[in-house]
């Protein structure tokens, strides 16, 4: 049976665009992010989701909690929605990473490279696709919200459309952006991508 998965990127936080946060702890939403999530909750409530599943990281959990206030449905942790493990790069500012040739390789060849001591995008894609299929099976025929992170959402979308992970840079997933997949046995259809709050 087909289910609709609403892939939601966490809302904004103070380090956005400055630091590769990865899985570092203590990254919480800022006031703008909390306002984004509250506005998004009102929109998502109209879809009557069965549940909100979330990455375990603070910025995703806080987004999920604000969505749940509007939707009146439970928030459930899902490790498969976690951010990519960026290993030694976690917590580094982007200007510092620009001098690392491995960072250049990572951004030019996502299908074949890996962060130092971290997780490849292929591994992240396998993980998130398995998690989404689990949500489909858990909530057959329903709308489900999955709060995650930009690169993880990109990996899921690229899987759904049958594109290489090297095409990740052709997709923009903004803070509190929503993308929708229809999942069924054996595949998925991309219904929408990076819908903002306008």
Short mmCIF file of N, CA and C in Angstrom, two decimals:
data_model
loop_
_atom_site.label_atom_id
_atom_site.label_comp_id
_atom_site.label_asym_id
_atom_site.label_seq_id
_atom_site.Cartn_x
_atom_site.Cartn_y
_atom_site.Cartn_z
N UNK A 1 0.84 -1.19 0.00
CA UNK A 1 0.00 0.00 0.00
C UNK A 1 0.88 1.25 0.00
N UNK A 2 0.48 2.26 -0.75
CA UNK A 2 1.26 3.48 -0.88
C UNK A 2 1.05 4.41 0.31
N UNK A 3 2.14 4.99 0.77
CA UNK A 3 2.09 6.01 1.82
C UNK A 3 2.80 7.25 1.33
N UNK A 4 2.42 8.40 1.86
CA UNK A 4 3.07 9.65 1.52
C UNK A 4 3.99 10.06 2.66
N UNK A 5 5.26 10.26 2.32
CA UNK A 5 6.23 10.69 3.32
C UNK A 5 6.57 12.14 3.05
N UNK A 6 6.34 12.99 4.04
CA UNK A 6 6.72 14.39 3.95
C UNK A 6 8.10 14.54 4.59
N UNK A 7 9.11 14.74 3.76
CA UNK A 7 10.48 14.92 4.23
C UNK A 7 10.68 16.39 4.60
N UNK A 8 10.91 16.65 5.86
CA UNK A 8 11.05 18.02 6.35
C UNK A 8 12.48 18.23 6.84
N UNK A 9 13.14 19.23 6.28
CA UNK A 9 14.43 19.60 6.84
C UNK A 9 14.18 20.40 8.12
N UNK A 10 15.01 20.18 9.13
CA UNK A 10 14.90 20.96 10.37
C UNK A 10 14.93 22.45 10.04
N UNK A 11 14.38 23.25 10.91
CA UNK A 11 14.36 24.70 10.73
C UNK A 11 15.73 25.30 11.05
N UNK A 12 15.85 26.61 10.90
CA UNK A 12 17.16 27.27 10.98
C UNK A 12 17.71 27.32 12.41
N UNK A 13 19.04 27.42 12.47
CA UNK A 13 19.76 27.52 13.74
C UNK A 13 20.93 28.49 13.55
N UNK A 14 21.57 28.93 14.62
CA UNK A 14 22.59 29.99 14.51
C UNK A 14 23.83 29.62 13.70
N UNK A 15 24.14 28.32 13.55
CA UNK A 15 25.36 27.92 12.84
C UNK A 15 25.11 27.61 11.37
N UNK A 16 23.89 27.75 10.94
CA UNK A 16 23.51 27.41 9.57
C UNK A 16 24.34 28.21 8.56
N UNK A 17 24.94 27.49 7.61
CA UNK A 17 25.73 28.12 6.57
C UNK A 17 27.13 28.53 6.99
N UNK A 18 27.47 28.33 8.28
CA UNK A 18 28.79 28.73 8.78
C UNK A 18 29.63 27.55 9.22
N UNK A 19 28.95 26.54 9.80
CA UNK A 19 29.64 25.41 10.40
C UNK A 19 29.03 24.11 9.90
N UNK A 20 29.88 23.12 9.61
CA UNK A 20 29.39 21.79 9.28
C UNK A 20 29.08 21.09 10.60
N UNK A 21 27.84 21.20 11.02
CA UNK A 21 27.47 20.70 12.35
C UNK A 21 27.52 19.18 12.42
N UNK A 22 27.04 18.51 11.36
CA UNK A 22 27.00 17.06 11.41
C UNK A 22 26.20 16.59 12.61
N UNK A 23 26.79 15.70 13.36
CA UNK A 23 26.11 15.14 14.53
C UNK A 23 26.55 15.77 15.84
N UNK A 24 27.21 16.93 15.77
CA UNK A 24 27.66 17.56 17.02
C UNK A 24 26.45 17.90 17.89
N UNK A 25 26.57 17.70 19.19
CA UNK A 25 25.44 17.97 20.09
C UNK A 25 25.28 19.46 20.35
N UNK A 26 24.11 19.82 20.85
CA UNK A 26 23.88 21.17 21.34
C UNK A 26 23.52 22.19 20.29
N UNK A 27 23.16 21.76 19.08
CA UNK A 27 22.78 22.71 18.04
C UNK A 27 21.25 22.83 18.06
N UNK A 28 20.78 23.94 18.56
CA UNK A 28 19.34 24.15 18.73
C UNK A 28 18.83 25.22 17.78
N UNK A 29 17.54 25.23 17.57
CA UNK A 29 16.92 26.24 16.72
C UNK A 29 17.08 27.62 17.33
N UNK A 30 17.16 28.62 16.46
CA UNK A 30 17.12 29.99 16.94
C UNK A 30 15.68 30.49 16.86
N UNK A 31 15.46 31.74 17.20
CA UNK A 31 14.09 32.28 17.19
C UNK A 31 13.46 32.19 15.80
N UNK A 32 14.25 32.49 14.78
CA UNK A 32 13.73 32.40 13.41
C UNK A 32 13.34 30.96 13.08
N UNK A 33 14.14 30.01 13.53
CA UNK A 33 13.84 28.61 13.27
C UNK A 33 12.58 28.14 13.97
N UNK A 34 12.41 28.59 15.22
CA UNK A 34 11.19 28.22 15.94
C UNK A 34 9.96 28.80 15.26
N UNK A 35 10.09 30.02 14.75
CA UNK A 35 8.97 30.63 14.03
C UNK A 35 8.69 29.88 12.73
N UNK A 36 9.75 29.47 12.02
CA UNK A 36 9.58 28.68 10.79
C UNK A 36 8.82 27.40 11.09
N UNK A 37 9.26 26.69 12.11
CA UNK A 37 8.63 25.40 12.43
C UNK A 37 7.18 25.57 12.85
N UNK A 38 6.89 26.62 13.60
CA UNK A 38 5.50 26.87 14.01
C UNK A 38 4.62 27.14 12.80
N UNK A 39 5.11 27.96 11.86
CA UNK A 39 4.32 28.24 10.64
C UNK A 39 4.14 26.98 9.81
N UNK A 40 5.20 26.19 9.72
CA UNK A 40 5.12 24.97 8.94
C UNK A 40 4.14 23.99 9.57
N UNK A 41 4.10 23.95 10.89
CA UNK A 41 3.17 23.05 11.58
C UNK A 41 1.73 23.30 11.17
N UNK A 42 1.36 24.56 11.02
CA UNK A 42 -0.01 24.89 10.62
C UNK A 42 -0.31 24.34 9.22
N UNK A 43 0.68 24.39 8.34
CA UNK A 43 0.48 23.84 6.99
C UNK A 43 0.40 22.32 6.99
N UNK A 44 1.28 21.70 7.75
CA UNK A 44 1.32 20.24 7.75
C UNK A 44 0.10 19.66 8.46
N UNK A 45 -0.43 20.36 9.44
CA UNK A 45 -1.62 19.86 10.15
C UNK A 45 -2.77 19.59 9.18
N UNK A 46 -2.84 20.38 8.12
CA UNK A 46 -3.91 20.19 7.12
C UNK A 46 -3.80 18.85 6.41
N UNK A 47 -2.61 18.24 6.45
CA UNK A 47 -2.41 16.93 5.81
C UNK A 47 -2.77 15.77 6.75
N UNK A 48 -3.08 16.07 8.00
CA UNK A 48 -3.46 15.06 9.01
C UNK A 48 -2.48 13.89 9.07
N UNK A 49 -1.22 14.17 9.38
CA UNK A 49 -0.24 13.07 9.43
C UNK A 49 -0.53 12.10 10.56
N UNK A 50 -0.17 10.84 10.32
CA UNK A 50 -0.35 9.80 11.33
C UNK A 50 0.66 9.94 12.46
N UNK A 51 1.87 10.39 12.11
CA UNK A 51 2.94 10.53 13.11
C UNK A 51 4.04 11.39 12.53
N UNK A 52 4.87 11.88 13.43
CA UNK A 52 6.07 12.63 13.05
C UNK A 52 7.26 11.84 13.56
N UNK A 53 8.08 11.39 12.64
CA UNK A 53 9.32 10.67 13.00
C UNK A 53 10.47 11.64 12.80
N UNK A 54 11.48 11.55 13.67
CA UNK A 54 12.53 12.56 13.61
C UNK A 54 13.92 11.99 13.86
N UNK A 55 14.88 12.63 13.21
CA UNK A 55 16.29 12.44 13.55
C UNK A 55 16.46 12.72 15.04
N UNK A 56 17.42 12.05 15.69
CA UNK A 56 17.60 12.28 17.12
C UNK A 56 18.30 13.59 17.48
N UNK A 57 18.83 14.33 16.51
CA UNK A 57 19.57 15.55 16.83
C UNK A 57 18.64 16.67 17.29
N UNK A 58 19.15 17.53 18.17
CA UNK A 58 18.33 18.55 18.82
C UNK A 58 17.55 19.40 17.84
N UNK A 59 18.22 19.89 16.78
CA UNK A 59 17.55 20.80 15.86
C UNK A 59 16.39 20.13 15.13
N UNK A 60 16.51 18.83 14.88
CA UNK A 60 15.42 18.09 14.25
C UNK A 60 14.32 17.80 15.25
N UNK A 61 14.70 17.38 16.46
CA UNK A 61 13.69 17.09 17.49
C UNK A 61 12.87 18.32 17.84
N UNK A 62 13.54 19.46 17.96
CA UNK A 62 12.82 20.70 18.28
C UNK A 62 11.86 21.06 17.16
N UNK A 63 12.28 20.88 15.91
CA UNK A 63 11.39 21.13 14.78
C UNK A 63 10.19 20.20 14.85
N UNK A 64 10.45 18.91 15.09
CA UNK A 64 9.37 17.91 15.16
C UNK A 64 8.39 18.24 16.28
N UNK A 65 8.91 18.67 17.44
CA UNK A 65 8.02 19.00 18.56
C UNK A 65 7.10 20.16 18.22
N UNK A 66 7.62 21.16 17.51
CA UNK A 66 6.79 22.30 17.13
C UNK A 66 5.75 21.90 16.08
N UNK A 67 6.13 21.02 15.17
CA UNK A 67 5.15 20.51 14.20
C UNK A 67 4.05 19.73 14.93
N UNK A 68 4.45 18.95 15.90
CA UNK A 68 3.49 18.11 16.62
C UNK A 68 2.49 18.94 17.40
N UNK A 69 2.92 20.09 17.91
CA UNK A 69 1.98 20.96 18.63
C UNK A 69 0.81 21.35 17.74
N UNK A 70 1.10 21.60 16.46
CA UNK A 70 0.05 21.98 15.52
C UNK A 70 -0.73 20.78 15.01
N UNK A 71 -0.05 19.65 14.88
CA UNK A 71 -0.68 18.47 14.25
C UNK A 71 -1.40 17.57 15.24
N UNK A 72 -1.01 17.64 16.50
CA UNK A 72 -1.64 16.78 17.50
C UNK A 72 -1.35 15.32 17.30
N UNK A 73 -0.15 15.00 16.81
CA UNK A 73 0.22 13.60 16.64
C UNK A 73 1.56 13.34 17.34
N UNK A 74 1.88 12.08 17.57
CA UNK A 74 3.09 11.77 18.34
C UNK A 74 4.37 12.05 17.56
N UNK A 75 5.44 12.32 18.32
CA UNK A 75 6.79 12.45 17.77
C UNK A 75 7.56 11.20 18.17
N UNK A 76 8.13 10.54 17.16
CA UNK A 76 8.83 9.28 17.39
C UNK A 76 10.26 9.37 16.85
N UNK A 77 11.25 8.97 17.66
CA UNK A 77 12.64 9.04 17.18
C UNK A 77 12.90 7.98 16.11
N UNK A 78 13.78 8.33 15.16
CA UNK A 78 14.14 7.41 14.09
C UNK A 78 15.61 7.62 13.73
N UNK A 79 16.46 6.71 14.16
CA UNK A 79 17.90 6.85 13.91
C UNK A 79 18.22 6.87 12.42
N UNK A 80 17.40 6.24 11.59
CA UNK A 80 17.65 6.22 10.17
C UNK A 80 17.55 7.58 9.51
N UNK A 81 16.94 8.54 10.20
CA UNK A 81 16.81 9.91 9.68
C UNK A 81 17.94 10.83 10.14
N UNK A 82 18.90 10.27 10.89
CA UNK A 82 19.99 11.07 11.44
C UNK A 82 20.83 11.70 10.34
N UNK A 83 21.53 12.77 10.70
CA UNK A 83 22.45 13.44 9.79
C UNK A 83 23.56 12.49 9.38
N UNK A 84 24.21 12.77 8.25
CA UNK A 84 25.40 12.03 7.86
C UNK A 84 26.45 12.20 8.95
N UNK A 85 27.18 11.12 9.24
CA UNK A 85 28.30 11.21 10.17
C UNK A 85 29.49 11.77 9.39
N UNK A 86 29.84 13.03 9.65
CA UNK A 86 30.92 13.67 8.92
C UNK A 86 32.29 13.44 9.56
N UNK A 87 32.36 12.57 10.55
CA UNK A 87 33.65 12.20 11.13
C UNK A 87 34.44 13.40 11.61
N UNK A 88 35.72 13.49 11.16
CA UNK A 88 36.64 14.53 11.60
C UNK A 88 36.21 15.92 11.18
N UNK A 89 35.31 16.02 10.21
CA UNK A 89 34.85 17.34 9.76
C UNK A 89 33.77 17.94 10.65
N UNK A 90 33.14 17.14 11.48
CA UNK A 90 32.04 17.63 12.30
C UNK A 90 32.48 18.80 13.17
N UNK A 91 31.72 19.89 13.12
CA UNK A 91 32.00 21.06 13.93
C UNK A 91 32.97 22.04 13.31
N UNK A 92 33.49 21.76 12.12
CA UNK A 92 34.43 22.67 11.48
C UNK A 92 33.69 23.76 10.69
N UNK A 93 34.28 24.94 10.67
CA UNK A 93 33.72 26.03 9.87
C UNK A 93 34.00 25.77 8.40
N UNK A 94 33.10 26.19 7.54
CA UNK A 94 33.26 25.95 6.11
C UNK A 94 34.52 26.57 5.52
N UNK A 95 34.94 27.80 5.92
CA UNK A 95 36.19 28.33 5.35
C UNK A 95 37.40 27.43 5.63
N UNK A 96 37.45 26.82 6.80
CA UNK A 96 38.57 25.91 7.12
C UNK A 96 38.51 24.66 6.26
N UNK A 97 37.32 24.16 6.00
CA UNK A 97 37.17 22.97 5.17
C UNK A 97 37.58 23.23 3.72
N UNK A 98 37.45 24.45 3.27
CA UNK A 98 37.76 24.78 1.88
C UNK A 98 39.22 24.48 1.52
N UNK A 99 40.11 24.47 2.52
CA UNK A 99 41.52 24.18 2.27
C UNK A 99 41.85 22.69 2.29
N UNK A 100 40.87 21.85 2.57
CA UNK A 100 41.09 20.40 2.66
C UNK A 100 40.75 19.77 1.31
N UNK A 101 41.73 19.16 0.62
CA UNK A 101 41.44 18.55 -0.69
C UNK A 101 40.41 17.44 -0.60
N UNK A 102 40.29 16.80 0.57
CA UNK A 102 39.28 15.75 0.72
C UNK A 102 37.87 16.35 0.68
N UNK A 103 37.73 17.59 1.15
CA UNK A 103 36.45 18.29 1.10
C UNK A 103 36.06 18.56 -0.36
N UNK A 104 37.04 18.95 -1.16
CA UNK A 104 36.79 19.15 -2.59
C UNK A 104 36.33 17.85 -3.24
N UNK A 105 37.01 16.76 -2.94
CA UNK A 105 36.64 15.46 -3.50
C UNK A 105 35.23 15.07 -3.07
N UNK A 106 34.92 15.28 -1.79
CA UNK A 106 33.58 14.96 -1.27
C UNK A 106 32.49 15.70 -2.04
N UNK A 107 32.76 16.95 -2.35
CA UNK A 107 31.75 17.76 -3.02
C UNK A 107 31.71 17.55 -4.53
N UNK A 108 32.72 16.93 -5.08
CA UNK A 108 32.74 16.64 -6.52
C UNK A 108 32.34 15.21 -6.84
N UNK A 109 32.45 14.31 -5.86
CA UNK A 109 32.20 12.89 -6.12
C UNK A 109 31.51 12.24 -4.94
N UNK A 110 30.27 12.65 -4.67
CA UNK A 110 29.55 12.12 -3.51
C UNK A 110 29.28 10.62 -3.62
N UNK A 111 29.19 10.09 -4.82
CA UNK A 111 28.88 8.66 -4.97
C UNK A 111 30.04 7.76 -4.59
N UNK A 112 31.25 8.31 -4.53
CA UNK A 112 32.41 7.44 -4.31
C UNK A 112 33.33 7.91 -3.18
N UNK A 113 33.05 9.03 -2.54
CA UNK A 113 33.95 9.53 -1.51
C UNK A 113 33.33 9.40 -0.12
N UNK A 114 34.15 9.73 0.87
CA UNK A 114 33.73 9.58 2.27
C UNK A 114 34.45 10.62 3.13
N UNK A 115 33.74 11.23 4.09
CA UNK A 115 34.43 12.12 5.04
C UNK A 115 35.43 11.32 5.87
N UNK A 116 36.53 11.94 6.31
CA UNK A 116 37.53 11.21 7.10
C UNK A 116 36.93 10.70 8.41
N UNK A 117 36.92 9.38 8.55
CA UNK A 117 36.37 8.77 9.75
C UNK A 117 34.86 8.80 9.82
N UNK A 118 34.20 9.10 8.71
CA UNK A 118 32.75 9.25 8.72
C UNK A 118 32.03 8.28 7.79
N UNK A 119 30.83 8.66 7.43
CA UNK A 119 29.90 7.83 6.68
C UNK A 119 29.83 8.32 5.23
N UNK A 120 29.85 7.39 4.29
CA UNK A 120 29.70 7.80 2.89
C UNK A 120 28.25 8.18 2.62
N UNK A 121 28.03 8.93 1.55
CA UNK A 121 26.66 9.30 1.20
C UNK A 121 25.90 8.07 0.71
N UNK A 122 26.60 7.11 0.14
CA UNK A 122 25.95 5.85 -0.25
C UNK A 122 25.39 5.15 0.99
N UNK A 123 26.20 5.08 2.04
CA UNK A 123 25.73 4.47 3.28
C UNK A 123 24.55 5.23 3.86
N UNK A 124 24.63 6.56 3.82
CA UNK A 124 23.51 7.36 4.33
C UNK A 124 22.25 7.13 3.51
N UNK A 125 22.40 6.99 2.19
CA UNK A 125 21.24 6.75 1.34
C UNK A 125 20.59 5.40 1.65
N UNK A 126 21.40 4.37 1.79
CA UNK A 126 20.87 3.05 2.13
C UNK A 126 20.12 3.12 3.45
N UNK A 127 20.69 3.82 4.41
CA UNK A 127 20.08 3.95 5.74
C UNK A 127 18.75 4.68 5.68
N UNK A 128 18.69 5.82 4.99
CA UNK A 128 17.45 6.60 4.98
C UNK A 128 16.38 5.91 4.16
N UNK A 129 16.74 5.26 3.06
CA UNK A 129 15.73 4.56 2.26
C UNK A 129 15.12 3.42 3.07
N UNK A 130 15.95 2.70 3.81
CA UNK A 130 15.42 1.63 4.67
C UNK A 130 14.50 2.20 5.74
N UNK A 131 14.89 3.34 6.31
CA UNK A 131 14.05 3.96 7.34
C UNK A 131 12.70 4.39 6.76
N UNK A 132 12.71 5.00 5.59
CA UNK A 132 11.46 5.46 4.97
C UNK A 132 10.56 4.28 4.61
N UNK A 133 11.16 3.20 4.14
CA UNK A 133 10.35 2.02 3.85
C UNK A 133 9.73 1.47 5.13
N UNK A 134 10.48 1.53 6.23
CA UNK A 134 9.92 1.12 7.51
C UNK A 134 8.75 1.98 7.94
N UNK A 135 8.83 3.30 7.68
CA UNK A 135 7.72 4.19 8.01
C UNK A 135 6.51 3.87 7.14
N UNK A 136 6.74 3.57 5.87
CA UNK A 136 5.64 3.20 4.97
C UNK A 136 4.92 1.96 5.48
N UNK A 137 5.68 1.00 5.90
CA UNK A 137 5.08 -0.25 6.39
C UNK A 137 4.36 -0.03 7.72
N UNK A 138 4.90 0.85 8.54
CA UNK A 138 4.30 1.12 9.85
C UNK A 138 3.00 1.91 9.73
N UNK A 139 2.92 2.75 8.69
CA UNK A 139 1.75 3.63 8.50
C UNK A 139 1.19 3.45 7.08
N UNK A 140 0.69 2.27 6.76
CA UNK A 140 0.23 2.02 5.39
C UNK A 140 -0.93 2.94 4.99
N UNK A 141 -0.79 3.54 3.81
CA UNK A 141 -1.85 4.38 3.29
C UNK A 141 -2.00 5.73 3.97
N UNK A 142 -1.07 6.09 4.81
CA UNK A 142 -1.17 7.35 5.57
C UNK A 142 -0.13 8.36 5.14
N UNK A 143 -0.29 9.57 5.62
CA UNK A 143 0.72 10.62 5.48
C UNK A 143 1.60 10.58 6.73
N UNK A 144 2.91 10.59 6.53
CA UNK A 144 3.85 10.53 7.64
C UNK A 144 4.88 11.64 7.45
N UNK A 145 5.26 12.29 8.53
CA UNK A 145 6.29 13.32 8.48
C UNK A 145 7.60 12.71 8.94
N UNK A 146 8.69 13.00 8.20
CA UNK A 146 10.03 12.54 8.55
C UNK A 146 10.94 13.78 8.62
N UNK A 147 11.34 14.18 9.82
CA UNK A 147 12.18 15.36 10.00
C UNK A 147 13.64 14.92 9.97
N UNK A 148 14.41 15.51 9.04
CA UNK A 148 15.78 15.07 8.85
C UNK A 148 16.67 16.26 8.48
N UNK A 149 17.66 16.01 7.64
CA UNK A 149 18.72 16.97 7.32
C UNK A 149 18.89 17.05 5.81
N UNK A 150 19.46 18.15 5.33
CA UNK A 150 19.47 18.44 3.90
C UNK A 150 20.09 17.33 3.06
N UNK A 151 21.30 16.90 3.38
CA UNK A 151 21.96 15.89 2.55
C UNK A 151 21.25 14.54 2.61
N UNK A 152 20.69 14.23 3.76
CA UNK A 152 19.96 12.96 3.90
C UNK A 152 18.69 13.00 3.05
N UNK A 153 18.01 14.13 3.06
CA UNK A 153 16.81 14.29 2.23
C UNK A 153 17.18 14.25 0.75
N UNK A 154 18.29 14.90 0.39
CA UNK A 154 18.75 14.83 -1.00
C UNK A 154 19.01 13.39 -1.42
N UNK A 155 19.64 12.62 -0.54
CA UNK A 155 19.92 11.22 -0.85
C UNK A 155 18.64 10.44 -1.12
N UNK A 156 17.60 10.69 -0.32
CA UNK A 156 16.32 10.01 -0.50
C UNK A 156 15.68 10.41 -1.83
N UNK A 157 15.73 11.71 -2.15
CA UNK A 157 15.14 12.18 -3.39
C UNK A 157 15.87 11.60 -4.60
N UNK A 158 17.20 11.59 -4.55
CA UNK A 158 17.98 11.05 -5.67
C UNK A 158 17.68 9.57 -5.86
N UNK A 159 17.48 8.84 -4.76
CA UNK A 159 17.06 7.44 -4.89
C UNK A 159 15.70 7.35 -5.57
N UNK A 160 14.77 8.18 -5.15
CA UNK A 160 13.40 8.11 -5.68
C UNK A 160 13.35 8.37 -7.18
N UNK A 161 14.20 9.27 -7.66
CA UNK A 161 14.18 9.61 -9.10
C UNK A 161 15.21 8.83 -9.90
N UNK A 162 15.96 7.96 -9.24
CA UNK A 162 16.93 7.13 -9.95
C UNK A 162 18.14 7.88 -10.45
N UNK A 163 18.56 8.93 -9.73
CA UNK A 163 19.71 9.73 -10.14
C UNK A 163 20.93 9.41 -9.28
N UNK A 164 22.09 9.70 -9.81
CA UNK A 164 23.35 9.49 -9.09
C UNK A 164 23.46 10.44 -7.91
N UNK A 165 24.13 9.98 -6.87
CA UNK A 165 24.41 10.85 -5.73
C UNK A 165 25.30 12.03 -6.12
N UNK A 166 26.02 11.92 -7.22
CA UNK A 166 26.85 13.04 -7.68
C UNK A 166 26.00 14.22 -8.11
N UNK A 167 24.70 14.01 -8.28
CA UNK A 167 23.79 15.11 -8.67
C UNK A 167 23.23 15.84 -7.45
N UNK A 168 23.75 15.57 -6.25
CA UNK A 168 23.20 16.15 -5.02
C UNK A 168 23.18 17.68 -5.08
N UNK A 169 24.19 18.28 -5.73
CA UNK A 169 24.29 19.75 -5.76
C UNK A 169 23.24 20.39 -6.67
N UNK A 170 22.50 19.59 -7.41
CA UNK A 170 21.43 20.13 -8.27
C UNK A 170 20.12 20.30 -7.51
N UNK A 171 20.12 19.89 -6.25
CA UNK A 171 18.92 19.95 -5.42
C UNK A 171 19.15 20.92 -4.27
N UNK A 172 18.19 21.79 -4.04
CA UNK A 172 18.25 22.70 -2.89
C UNK A 172 17.19 22.28 -1.88
N UNK A 173 17.60 22.10 -0.65
CA UNK A 173 16.68 21.78 0.44
C UNK A 173 16.90 22.81 1.54
N UNK A 174 16.01 23.79 1.62
CA UNK A 174 16.17 24.88 2.58
C UNK A 174 15.67 24.51 3.97
N UNK A 175 16.04 25.31 4.97
CA UNK A 175 15.53 25.08 6.32
C UNK A 175 14.01 25.10 6.33
N UNK A 176 13.41 24.12 6.97
CA UNK A 176 11.96 23.96 7.06
C UNK A 176 11.33 23.70 5.69
N UNK A 177 12.14 23.33 4.70
CA UNK A 177 11.61 22.95 3.40
C UNK A 177 10.96 21.57 3.46
N UNK A 178 9.92 21.37 2.66
CA UNK A 178 9.18 20.11 2.65
C UNK A 178 9.24 19.49 1.26
N UNK A 179 9.60 18.23 1.21
CA UNK A 179 9.56 17.45 -0.02
C UNK A 179 8.67 16.24 0.24
N UNK A 180 7.95 15.79 -0.77
CA UNK A 180 7.00 14.69 -0.59
C UNK A 180 7.33 13.54 -1.52
N UNK A 181 7.33 12.34 -0.96
CA UNK A 181 7.50 11.11 -1.73
C UNK A 181 6.29 10.22 -1.52
N UNK A 182 5.83 9.59 -2.60
CA UNK A 182 4.84 8.52 -2.49
C UNK A 182 5.63 7.22 -2.53
N UNK A 183 5.60 6.47 -1.43
CA UNK A 183 6.34 5.21 -1.34
C UNK A 183 5.41 4.03 -1.45
N UNK A 184 5.85 3.01 -2.17
CA UNK A 184 5.09 1.78 -2.35
C UNK A 184 6.09 0.63 -2.45
N UNK A 185 5.60 -0.59 -2.49
CA UNK A 185 6.48 -1.72 -2.69
C UNK A 185 7.27 -1.52 -3.97
N UNK A 186 8.60 -1.58 -3.86
CA UNK A 186 9.43 -1.53 -5.05
C UNK A 186 9.79 -0.17 -5.58
N UNK A 187 9.39 0.91 -4.92
CA UNK A 187 9.80 2.19 -5.45
C UNK A 187 9.11 3.39 -4.84
N UNK A 188 9.33 4.53 -5.49
CA UNK A 188 8.80 5.79 -4.98
C UNK A 188 8.58 6.75 -6.13
N UNK A 189 7.75 7.74 -5.90
CA UNK A 189 7.52 8.84 -6.83
C UNK A 189 7.74 10.14 -6.09
N UNK A 190 8.50 11.04 -6.69
CA UNK A 190 8.69 12.36 -6.11
C UNK A 190 7.47 13.21 -6.43
N UNK A 191 6.77 13.67 -5.40
CA UNK A 191 5.55 14.46 -5.57
C UNK A 191 5.83 15.96 -5.55
N UNK A 192 6.76 16.38 -4.72
CA UNK A 192 7.13 17.79 -4.63
C UNK A 192 8.47 17.89 -3.96
N UNK A 193 9.12 19.07 -4.12
CA UNK A 193 10.46 19.21 -3.58
C UNK A 193 10.69 20.61 -3.03
N UNK A 194 11.20 20.68 -1.81
CA UNK A 194 11.65 21.91 -1.18
C UNK A 194 10.60 23.00 -1.18
N UNK A 195 9.37 22.62 -0.87
CA UNK A 195 8.34 23.64 -0.75
C UNK A 195 8.63 24.49 0.48
N UNK A 196 8.68 25.80 0.29
CA UNK A 196 8.98 26.70 1.38
C UNK A 196 7.72 27.16 2.09
N UNK A 197 7.86 28.22 2.83
CA UNK A 197 6.77 28.71 3.66
C UNK A 197 6.00 29.85 3.02
N UNK A 198 6.41 30.28 1.84
CA UNK A 198 5.73 31.41 1.18
C UNK A 198 4.33 31.05 0.77
#
